[in-house]
Short mmCIF file of C-alpha atoms and ligand atoms in Angstrom, two decimals:
data_model
loop_
_atom_site.label_atom_id
_atom_site.label_comp_id
_atom_site.label_asym_id
_atom_site.label_seq_id
_atom_site.Cartn_x
_atom_site.Cartn_y
_atom_site.Cartn_z
CA MET H 1 -4.06 109.97 16.93
CA ARG H 2 -3.87 112.43 14.66
CA ALA H 3 -0.45 114.83 14.10
CA LEU H 4 -0.39 117.78 16.05
CA THR H 5 -0.97 121.11 13.93
CA GLU H 6 -0.75 124.54 14.15
CA PRO H 7 -4.85 126.40 13.99
CA PHE H 8 -3.22 128.78 11.71
CA LYS H 9 -1.39 130.23 8.93
CA ILE H 10 1.66 131.76 8.62
CA LYS H 11 1.49 135.35 6.58
CA MET H 12 4.82 137.25 7.56
CA VAL H 13 7.65 135.28 8.55
CA GLU H 14 10.93 136.26 10.80
CA PRO H 15 14.15 134.83 9.75
CA LEU H 16 15.52 133.15 12.01
CA ARG H 17 19.60 132.87 12.48
CA VAL H 18 21.48 129.05 12.23
CA THR H 19 24.94 129.59 14.88
CA THR H 20 27.48 126.80 15.14
CA GLU H 21 29.21 125.35 18.62
CA GLU H 22 32.23 127.55 18.34
CA TYR H 23 30.31 130.94 17.86
CA ARG H 24 27.87 130.14 20.93
CA GLU H 25 30.88 129.11 22.81
CA GLU H 26 32.13 132.84 22.59
CA ALA H 27 28.81 133.95 23.02
CA LEU H 28 28.57 132.09 25.89
CA ARG H 29 31.50 133.88 27.25
CA LYS H 30 30.99 136.75 26.44
CA ALA H 31 27.83 136.87 28.43
CA GLY H 32 28.56 135.10 31.11
CA TYR H 33 27.08 132.39 30.91
CA ASN H 34 23.40 134.04 31.84
CA PRO H 35 21.31 133.41 28.83
CA PHE H 36 19.43 136.75 29.83
CA LEU H 37 23.31 138.40 28.23
CA LEU H 38 22.57 136.71 25.72
CA ARG H 39 21.17 138.80 22.26
CA SER H 40 18.33 137.69 20.78
CA ASP H 41 20.57 136.97 17.09
CA ASP H 42 22.75 134.84 18.27
CA VAL H 43 19.67 132.75 19.99
CA PHE H 44 18.24 129.55 18.17
CA ILE H 45 14.99 129.11 19.63
CA ASP H 46 14.60 130.67 22.48
CA LEU H 47 12.08 128.93 24.36
CA LEU H 48 13.61 131.97 27.68
CA THR H 49 9.67 133.11 28.63
CA ASP H 50 6.56 132.69 27.50
CA SER H 51 6.25 136.18 28.43
CA GLY H 52 5.60 139.08 25.47
CA THR H 53 6.96 136.89 22.62
CA GLY H 54 3.70 136.14 21.38
CA ALA H 55 3.02 136.33 17.55
CA MET H 56 -0.23 138.42 17.70
CA SER H 57 -3.12 137.50 15.43
CA ASP H 58 -4.29 139.33 11.91
CA ARG H 59 -7.29 140.84 13.45
CA GLN H 60 -4.76 141.99 16.73
CA TRP H 61 -2.85 143.44 13.99
CA GLY H 62 -5.93 145.35 12.79
CA GLY H 63 -7.56 146.62 16.08
CA ILE H 64 -3.47 148.26 16.38
CA MET H 65 -4.40 150.55 13.19
CA MET H 66 -8.08 151.65 14.52
CA GLY H 67 -6.42 152.22 18.16
CA ASP H 68 -7.69 155.58 19.70
CA GLU H 69 -4.52 157.55 20.91
CA SER H 70 -6.83 160.45 22.41
CA TYR H 71 -5.55 160.92 26.64
CA ALA H 72 -9.12 160.52 28.27
CA GLY H 73 -11.67 158.04 27.47
CA ALA H 74 -10.62 156.04 24.02
CA ARG H 75 -12.43 154.17 22.46
CA SER H 76 -9.73 151.89 22.94
CA TRP H 77 -9.62 152.46 26.62
CA GLU H 78 -13.38 151.15 27.23
CA HIS H 79 -12.66 148.74 24.54
CA LEU H 80 -10.57 147.09 26.69
CA GLN H 81 -12.54 147.86 29.89
CA ARG H 82 -15.58 146.41 28.81
CA VAL H 83 -13.49 143.00 28.32
CA ALA H 84 -11.74 142.89 31.91
CA GLN H 85 -14.90 143.69 33.16
CA ASP H 86 -16.92 141.10 30.85
CA LEU H 87 -14.12 138.48 32.70
CA THR H 88 -12.84 139.40 36.07
CA GLY H 89 -16.57 140.62 37.14
CA MET H 90 -14.49 143.56 38.65
CA GLN H 91 -15.84 146.78 38.15
CA TYR H 92 -12.67 148.95 38.31
CA VAL H 93 -10.12 148.56 35.88
CA LEU H 94 -6.38 149.85 35.73
CA PRO H 95 -4.25 149.93 32.75
CA THR H 96 -0.22 148.45 33.36
CA HIS H 97 2.49 148.58 31.34
CA GLN H 98 3.50 145.54 32.56
CA GLY H 99 2.30 142.44 35.26
CA ARG H 100 4.73 143.58 38.37
CA ALA H 101 3.45 147.48 37.34
CA ALA H 102 0.19 146.15 38.45
CA GLU H 103 1.88 144.32 41.24
CA ARG H 104 3.92 147.41 42.99
CA ILE H 105 1.02 149.11 43.21
CA LEU H 106 -1.10 146.91 44.78
CA TYR H 107 0.92 145.58 47.40
CA SER H 108 2.69 148.51 48.47
CA ILE H 109 -0.52 149.70 49.35
CA ILE H 110 -1.66 146.47 51.30
CA GLY H 111 1.48 145.52 52.43
CA GLY H 112 4.42 146.79 54.40
CA PRO H 113 6.49 146.14 57.50
CA GLY H 114 4.36 143.02 59.98
CA LYS H 115 1.92 142.75 57.08
CA VAL H 116 2.39 138.42 55.73
CA PHE H 117 1.71 137.23 52.02
CA ILE H 118 0.58 133.74 51.37
CA SER H 119 0.64 132.38 48.39
CA ASN H 120 0.48 128.92 46.68
CA THR H 121 4.06 130.50 45.02
CA HIS H 122 4.65 133.46 44.39
CA PHE H 123 6.08 134.37 41.64
CA ASP H 124 9.64 135.65 41.71
CA THR H 125 8.49 139.64 40.74
CA THR H 126 5.72 139.27 43.24
CA ARG H 127 8.24 138.38 45.79
CA ALA H 128 10.20 141.45 44.95
CA ASN H 129 7.31 143.65 45.01
CA ILE H 130 6.42 142.03 48.19
CA GLU H 131 9.86 142.23 49.84
CA TYR H 132 10.63 145.42 49.00
CA THR H 133 7.47 147.33 50.86
CA GLY H 134 8.77 145.38 54.34
CA ALA H 135 6.34 143.18 53.88
CA GLN H 136 6.54 138.66 54.49
CA ALA H 137 5.58 136.67 51.27
CA PHE H 138 5.08 132.66 52.31
CA ASP H 139 4.83 130.05 50.16
CA ILE H 140 2.50 126.98 50.16
CA VAL H 141 1.68 124.99 47.48
CA CYS H 142 0.61 121.81 48.28
CA PRO H 143 2.22 118.93 49.30
CA GLU H 144 1.25 116.57 45.72
CA ALA H 145 3.93 118.66 44.14
CA ALA H 146 6.72 117.87 45.92
CA ASP H 147 6.84 114.35 44.51
CA VAL H 148 7.93 116.33 40.93
CA GLU H 149 7.20 113.14 38.65
CA SER H 150 3.62 111.65 39.70
CA TYR H 151 0.81 112.93 38.18
CA SER H 152 -1.94 114.23 40.23
CA PRO H 153 -4.24 116.81 38.49
CA PHE H 154 -4.06 120.36 40.11
CA LYS H 155 -0.46 120.34 41.31
CA GLY H 156 -0.61 124.11 41.42
CA ASN H 157 -3.03 123.72 44.27
CA ILE H 158 -2.12 126.36 47.58
CA ASP H 159 -1.90 123.50 50.89
CA LEU H 160 -5.19 124.34 52.71
CA ASN H 161 -3.75 123.46 55.88
CA LYS H 162 -0.63 125.23 55.92
CA LEU H 163 -3.18 128.57 54.47
CA VAL H 164 -5.47 128.13 58.24
CA GLN H 165 -2.28 127.58 60.65
CA LEU H 166 -0.29 130.56 59.00
CA ILE H 167 -3.38 132.91 59.13
CA GLU H 168 -3.99 131.81 63.53
CA GLN H 169 0.39 131.99 63.70
CA HIS H 170 0.89 135.83 61.88
CA GLY H 171 -3.50 136.36 63.78
CA ALA H 172 -5.71 137.28 60.82
CA LYS H 173 -4.76 141.12 61.19
CA SER H 174 -1.48 141.23 60.09
CA ILE H 175 -2.72 139.14 56.56
CA ALA H 176 -2.35 141.90 53.46
CA ALA H 177 -3.51 139.34 51.26
CA VAL H 178 -3.89 135.96 50.07
CA ILE H 179 -2.56 135.50 46.32
CA MET H 180 -3.32 132.62 43.73
CA THR H 181 -1.38 132.40 41.13
CA VAL H 182 -3.09 129.87 37.85
CA THR H 183 -1.39 128.72 36.41
CA ASN H 184 1.70 128.37 38.89
CA ASN H 185 4.47 129.55 37.42
CA SER H 186 7.17 128.85 39.73
CA SER H 187 6.18 125.34 40.90
CA GLY H 188 5.28 124.13 36.94
CA GLY H 189 3.19 125.91 35.24
CA GLN H 190 0.27 123.50 37.58
CA PRO H 191 -2.86 124.16 37.30
CA VAL H 192 -5.23 125.49 40.51
CA CYS H 193 -8.93 123.72 40.47
CA MET H 194 -12.02 125.61 41.00
CA GLU H 195 -12.47 123.53 44.05
CA ASN H 196 -9.44 124.83 45.80
CA MET H 197 -10.18 128.38 44.55
CA LYS H 198 -13.33 128.04 46.03
CA ALA H 199 -11.66 127.00 49.78
CA VAL H 200 -9.15 129.59 49.48
CA ARG H 201 -12.18 132.16 49.25
CA ALA H 202 -13.99 130.61 51.71
CA ILE H 203 -11.03 130.17 54.59
CA CYS H 204 -10.45 134.42 53.57
CA ASP H 205 -13.89 135.16 54.38
CA GLN H 206 -13.75 133.65 57.47
CA TYR H 207 -10.69 135.34 58.17
CA GLY H 208 -11.27 138.46 56.91
CA ILE H 209 -8.90 138.72 53.79
CA MET H 210 -7.79 139.92 50.54
CA MET H 211 -8.14 137.10 47.59
CA VAL H 212 -5.93 138.92 44.98
CA ILE H 213 -5.72 136.32 41.62
CA ASP H 214 -2.72 136.59 39.83
CA GLY H 215 -3.96 135.44 37.07
CA CYS H 216 -1.40 135.75 33.50
CA ARG H 217 -2.17 132.18 32.27
CA ILE H 218 -5.93 132.24 33.31
CA ALA H 219 -7.02 130.71 29.92
CA GLU H 220 -4.16 127.87 30.17
CA ASN H 221 -5.63 127.25 33.81
CA SER H 222 -9.09 127.62 32.35
CA TYR H 223 -8.08 124.75 29.77
CA PHE H 224 -7.30 121.95 32.61
CA VAL H 225 -10.03 122.91 34.92
CA HIS H 226 -12.25 121.86 32.04
CA HIS H 227 -10.62 118.77 30.45
CA ARG H 228 -9.73 117.34 34.95
CA GLU H 229 -12.19 118.82 36.73
CA GLU H 230 -15.59 117.63 37.68
CA GLY H 231 -18.50 118.66 36.60
CA TYR H 232 -16.97 121.66 33.88
CA GLN H 233 -16.88 119.35 30.77
CA SER H 234 -19.97 120.83 29.57
CA LYS H 235 -18.80 124.42 31.01
CA SER H 236 -16.73 126.93 28.44
CA TYR H 237 -12.91 128.09 28.86
CA LEU H 238 -14.21 131.55 28.92
CA ASP H 239 -16.56 131.21 31.46
CA ILE H 240 -15.03 128.92 33.30
CA ALA H 241 -12.21 131.82 33.83
CA ARG H 242 -14.97 134.16 34.43
CA GLU H 243 -16.59 132.22 37.08
CA MET H 244 -12.73 131.38 39.22
CA LEU H 245 -12.23 135.60 39.04
CA ASN H 246 -15.54 136.00 39.87
CA LEU H 247 -13.89 134.07 43.58
CA GLY H 248 -11.31 136.60 44.23
CA ASP H 249 -11.10 140.59 45.35
CA ALA H 250 -8.24 141.92 42.77
CA PHE H 251 -7.26 140.67 39.96
CA ILE H 252 -3.03 141.36 38.76
CA MET H 253 -2.12 140.43 35.36
CA SER H 254 0.47 140.65 33.36
CA ALA H 255 -1.07 140.67 29.96
CA LYS H 256 2.13 139.09 28.06
CA LYS H 257 1.14 135.74 28.79
CA ASP H 258 -2.97 134.55 27.88
CA GLY H 259 -3.43 139.10 26.90
CA LEU H 260 -1.15 137.48 23.54
CA VAL H 261 -0.04 140.96 22.88
CA ASN H 262 4.03 141.90 23.44
CA MET H 263 3.28 144.36 26.61
CA GLY H 264 0.25 145.36 28.97
CA GLY H 265 -0.77 144.76 32.35
CA LEU H 266 -4.42 144.82 34.04
CA LEU H 267 -4.82 145.49 37.80
CA THR H 268 -8.80 145.36 38.01
CA VAL H 269 -10.43 145.44 41.67
CA LYS H 270 -14.19 145.12 43.38
CA ASP H 271 -13.47 147.16 46.28
CA GLU H 272 -13.90 151.10 45.47
CA ALA H 273 -12.28 152.50 48.53
CA LEU H 274 -8.87 150.23 47.42
CA SER H 275 -9.29 151.13 43.40
CA VAL H 276 -9.40 155.82 44.59
CA LYS H 277 -5.93 154.13 46.68
CA CYS H 278 -4.21 152.45 43.40
CA THR H 279 -5.89 154.97 40.49
CA ASN H 280 -4.07 157.83 42.85
CA LEU H 281 -0.86 155.70 42.37
CA LEU H 282 -1.34 154.87 38.51
CA ILE H 283 -1.58 158.82 38.14
CA ILE H 284 1.69 159.33 39.14
CA SER H 285 3.99 156.73 38.42
CA GLU H 286 1.58 154.99 35.19
CA GLY H 287 -0.56 157.41 33.49
CA PHE H 288 -4.20 158.30 33.64
CA THR H 289 -6.64 156.41 34.42
CA THR H 290 -7.96 155.08 30.69
CA TYR H 291 -4.53 154.58 29.73
CA GLY H 292 -2.04 153.82 31.94
CA GLY H 293 1.16 152.23 30.73
CA LEU H 294 -0.08 152.06 27.79
CA SER H 295 -0.82 153.00 24.20
CA GLY H 296 -4.13 153.11 22.58
CA ARG H 297 -3.20 150.89 20.02
CA ASP H 298 -1.72 148.44 22.74
CA MET H 299 -5.50 148.46 24.99
CA GLU H 300 -6.98 147.62 20.76
CA ALA H 301 -4.62 144.27 21.06
CA LEU H 302 -4.95 143.36 24.91
CA ALA H 303 -8.80 143.60 24.32
CA ILE H 304 -9.02 141.52 21.35
CA GLY H 305 -6.54 138.90 22.68
CA LEU H 306 -7.98 138.97 26.22
CA THR H 307 -11.25 137.45 24.21
CA GLU H 308 -8.82 135.44 20.94
CA VAL H 309 -6.90 133.57 24.15
CA PHE H 310 -10.34 131.71 24.64
CA ASP H 311 -10.93 129.81 21.47
CA GLN H 312 -11.45 126.52 21.16
CA ASP H 313 -8.69 125.75 19.06
CA TYR H 314 -5.93 128.02 20.05
CA LEU H 315 -6.10 126.46 23.54
CA HIS H 316 -6.63 123.41 22.53
CA TYR H 317 -2.69 123.67 20.59
CA ARG H 318 -1.26 125.59 22.77
CA ILE H 319 -1.92 123.15 26.07
CA ARG H 320 -0.61 119.84 23.41
CA SER H 321 2.14 121.64 21.50
CA THR H 322 3.47 121.98 24.92
CA THR H 323 2.52 118.00 26.40
CA TYR H 324 3.99 117.36 23.11
CA LEU H 325 7.72 118.51 23.85
CA GLY H 326 6.96 117.16 28.05
CA GLU H 327 6.06 113.82 26.48
CA LYS H 328 8.85 112.99 24.20
CA LEU H 329 11.55 114.17 26.48
CA ARG H 330 9.91 112.48 28.88
CA ASP H 331 10.03 109.09 26.01
CA LYS H 332 13.35 109.33 26.34
CA GLY H 333 14.51 109.18 29.26
CA VAL H 334 14.36 112.87 30.49
CA PRO H 335 13.34 113.68 34.42
CA VAL H 336 10.38 116.38 32.92
CA VAL H 337 7.96 117.88 35.64
CA TRP H 338 5.17 116.03 35.35
CA PRO H 339 2.16 116.28 34.43
CA ILE H 340 3.03 118.91 31.71
CA GLY H 341 2.04 122.22 32.55
CA GLY H 342 0.28 124.96 30.29
CA HIS H 343 3.11 127.13 28.98
CA ALA H 344 6.22 125.39 29.63
CA VAL H 345 8.08 121.92 29.66
CA TYR H 346 10.40 121.81 33.66
CA ILE H 347 13.46 119.62 33.23
CA ASP H 348 14.34 118.48 36.79
CA ALA H 349 17.68 119.51 36.45
CA ALA H 350 19.36 118.09 39.75
CA LYS H 351 18.52 114.44 38.63
CA LEU H 352 19.50 114.90 34.71
CA TYR H 353 22.46 116.67 36.00
CA ALA H 354 22.86 114.47 39.65
CA HIS H 355 26.59 114.50 39.15
CA VAL H 356 26.45 118.41 39.70
CA PRO H 357 25.93 119.71 43.33
CA VAL H 358 23.61 122.14 44.40
CA ASP H 359 25.86 124.74 45.19
CA GLU H 360 27.32 124.32 41.35
CA TYR H 361 24.04 124.86 39.82
CA PRO H 362 22.92 121.92 37.69
CA GLY H 363 19.74 123.73 36.36
CA GLN H 364 22.31 126.23 35.20
CA ALA H 365 25.00 124.12 33.73
CA LEU H 366 21.66 122.13 31.38
CA VAL H 367 20.77 125.48 30.50
CA ILE H 368 24.45 126.14 29.11
CA ASP H 369 24.27 123.01 27.86
CA LEU H 370 21.45 124.04 25.83
CA TYR H 371 22.60 126.51 24.27
CA LEU H 372 25.70 125.27 23.19
CA LYS H 373 24.70 122.29 21.67
CA GLY H 374 21.05 123.94 20.71
CA GLY H 375 21.34 127.65 20.48
CA ILE H 376 18.64 127.07 22.48
CA ARG H 377 18.51 129.42 25.27
CA CYS H 378 15.84 128.83 28.15
CA VAL H 379 15.94 129.52 32.02
CA GLU H 380 17.22 127.73 35.61
CA VAL H 381 14.78 127.95 37.78
CA GLY H 382 16.08 126.35 41.23
CA SER H 383 18.67 127.93 43.18
CA VAL H 384 20.76 130.92 41.55
CA MET H 385 17.42 132.06 40.90
CA PHE H 386 15.59 131.43 44.19
CA GLY H 387 18.90 130.54 46.81
CA LYS H 388 19.64 132.72 49.40
CA TYR H 389 23.09 132.72 51.53
CA ASP H 390 23.04 132.07 55.67
CA GLU H 391 24.84 133.89 57.87
CA GLN H 392 27.71 131.83 56.91
CA GLY H 393 27.82 132.92 53.24
CA LYS H 394 26.56 129.17 52.69
CA LEU H 395 24.26 129.03 50.60
CA ILE H 396 20.95 128.07 50.74
CA PRO H 397 19.10 126.36 48.03
CA ALA H 398 15.70 126.25 46.28
CA ALA H 399 13.03 123.36 46.90
CA ASN H 400 13.82 122.52 43.29
CA GLU H 401 16.44 122.81 40.90
CA LEU H 402 14.41 122.65 37.52
CA VAL H 403 15.23 124.47 34.39
CA ARG H 404 12.31 125.97 32.49
CA MET H 405 11.60 125.51 28.53
CA ALA H 406 9.06 128.06 27.79
CA ILE H 407 6.69 127.84 24.73
CA PRO H 408 6.05 131.23 22.95
CA ARG H 409 2.51 131.57 22.55
CA ARG H 410 1.79 131.06 18.34
CA VAL H 411 5.63 131.17 17.49
CA TYR H 412 6.88 127.98 16.62
CA THR H 413 6.05 125.25 14.47
CA GLN H 414 5.82 121.74 15.16
CA SER H 415 9.28 121.55 13.59
CA HIS H 416 10.99 124.04 16.04
CA ILE H 417 9.94 121.79 18.78
CA ASP H 418 11.01 117.99 17.33
CA TYR H 419 14.39 120.41 16.55
CA VAL H 420 13.97 120.95 20.85
CA ILE H 421 13.67 117.03 21.06
CA ASP H 422 16.45 116.09 18.65
CA VAL H 423 19.04 118.07 20.73
CA PHE H 424 18.39 116.34 23.97
CA ASP H 425 20.08 112.92 22.40
CA ASP H 426 23.14 115.29 22.42
CA ILE H 427 22.76 116.67 25.94
CA LEU H 428 22.12 112.60 26.85
CA GLU H 429 25.69 111.98 25.09
CA ILE H 430 27.84 115.26 26.94
CA LYS H 431 26.43 115.81 29.82
CA ASN H 432 28.47 114.30 32.07
CA ARG H 433 31.51 116.79 31.06
CA ASN H 434 29.26 119.88 32.65
CA LYS H 435 30.95 120.26 36.00
CA GLY H 436 28.69 123.00 37.42
CA PHE H 437 29.23 126.21 37.58
CA ARG H 438 30.24 129.47 40.40
CA ILE H 439 29.02 133.03 40.63
CA THR H 440 31.90 135.94 40.08
CA TYR H 441 29.31 138.64 40.17
CA GLU H 442 25.53 139.40 41.87
CA PRO H 443 23.24 142.26 42.52
CA PRO H 444 21.45 141.79 45.99
CA PHE H 445 17.44 141.64 43.91
CA LEU H 446 16.26 139.22 41.71
CA ARG H 447 20.01 137.90 40.89
CA HIS H 448 19.17 135.53 38.00
CA PHE H 449 18.74 137.79 35.75
CA THR H 450 22.15 139.85 36.05
CA ALA H 451 24.74 137.22 37.32
CA HIS H 452 28.09 136.77 36.03
CA PHE H 453 29.26 132.97 35.66
CA GLU H 454 31.95 130.91 35.08
CA PRO H 455 32.52 127.70 34.39
CA ILE H 456 34.05 124.79 37.13
CA ASN H 457 36.65 122.00 35.73
N1 LIG S 1 3.05 137.12 37.98
C1 LIG S 1 3.55 136.04 36.61
C2 LIG S 1 3.14 134.81 37.30
C3 LIG S 1 4.57 135.45 36.02
O1 LIG S 1 4.70 134.45 35.55
C4 LIG S 1 4.72 137.07 36.15
C5 LIG S 1 6.26 137.26 34.36
C6 LIG S 1 4.89 137.96 36.28
C7 LIG S 1 3.57 138.34 37.45
C8 LIG S 1 5.17 139.62 36.06
O2 LIG S 1 4.45 140.52 35.08
O3 LIG S 1 6.40 140.04 33.26
O4 LIG S 1 4.78 141.53 32.81
O5 LIG S 1 6.07 142.15 35.19
N2 LIG S 1 6.34 136.28 34.14
C9 LIG S 1 7.27 135.71 33.41
C10 LIG S 1 7.86 134.97 33.01
C11 LIG S 1 8.71 137.02 33.18
O6 LIG S 1 8.92 134.26 32.06
O7 LIG S 1 7.51 134.03 33.84
P1 LIG S 1 5.65 141.44 34.25
#
């Protein structure tokens, strides 16, 4: 096979600063060993997130200059509305400043005490927005996902048997919605197949339950459906996305991912009465209906990004480059979630740092070593992020102890990725020196963003 090449040329560059290991050791200490509290100037390769970190194209930057900043009825709004309606098949489109604003609007309307949400896996802000209303959120990813390292084409799917069980157990009336996250971010960036989505639609119809698609990585998901699901090889990525989104009653999108923009979000719904309730909240908290939380230029860039993201060459490069990193790490003996997902490589830190007990956070240990050795920033997706405490204050660990290396879109080149792969030689050599971490400060919600840690010696 030929070397993977980026299907773009670079027209503008942003310098990266090279630092020493001693410097990074001090930076970590100052940041309370939390990568979210590091200065980005002190990071060499930033794989913290693929959210809002992508590079826009020349066409998008051109669109920025053409943005219509009118308060009401702006051209850029009409452009975005057209693109969003065409993609989702949903008539009512609400622009928000990012994904969680769309979540807050929708879930505060349909949630509340006594309500239950069921998902393949709720993303952390999704769960937080739901629980904040007093509702409960249940994750029921398919059983194949439990076997982290074995191949299965659609490990992001929901468990259909458990879905029916949960509905029967709680009663259809108390189920606020079934939320399908595509790709399934917190479960390894794994895709969801059309068959699973259609089955969820049928169950929701049977019980009269709303189906929401959290589709911030819908284009990446479409790539996997095209290449792995029978009957989709002759359909375009855009048509596959259309078919999938059309199955939902509502669509939530953090446009910072497959919208190919640095800020933005969307909420689209089919039902008029629901759209009116959402619109009222939008106006109170985000902005008027034709801009929401966005400026005209943001909407213009998003309308263009939502079209570009379905480009065949772009999507092939995108998925192949993430897979390249994952395959090379696996070849070195690093345990990774398999197959490799769309936007990130997930490393099984419980296995790689097996000498660190779960309540001393093996994922955090790997995150810290990667920064120390290579200036690489990534994020723990394990018991720091999802752990809870029982009544005695003992940690209830997360299902897995993963570390996510998310790849910003169109930002790093093949040689940056090769550098990351090289740094793992050091990690394999030094990992046993790291004894894990204890938390010295944590807030009540979403603790991973602001917690402080200290190393255990
Ligand atoms: N849903 C999913 C599946 C997400 O991955 C995210 C964000 C959101 C909702 C919330 O969107 O950030 O625009 O408010 N994920 C980012 C990440 C933060 O790093 O995975 P937002």
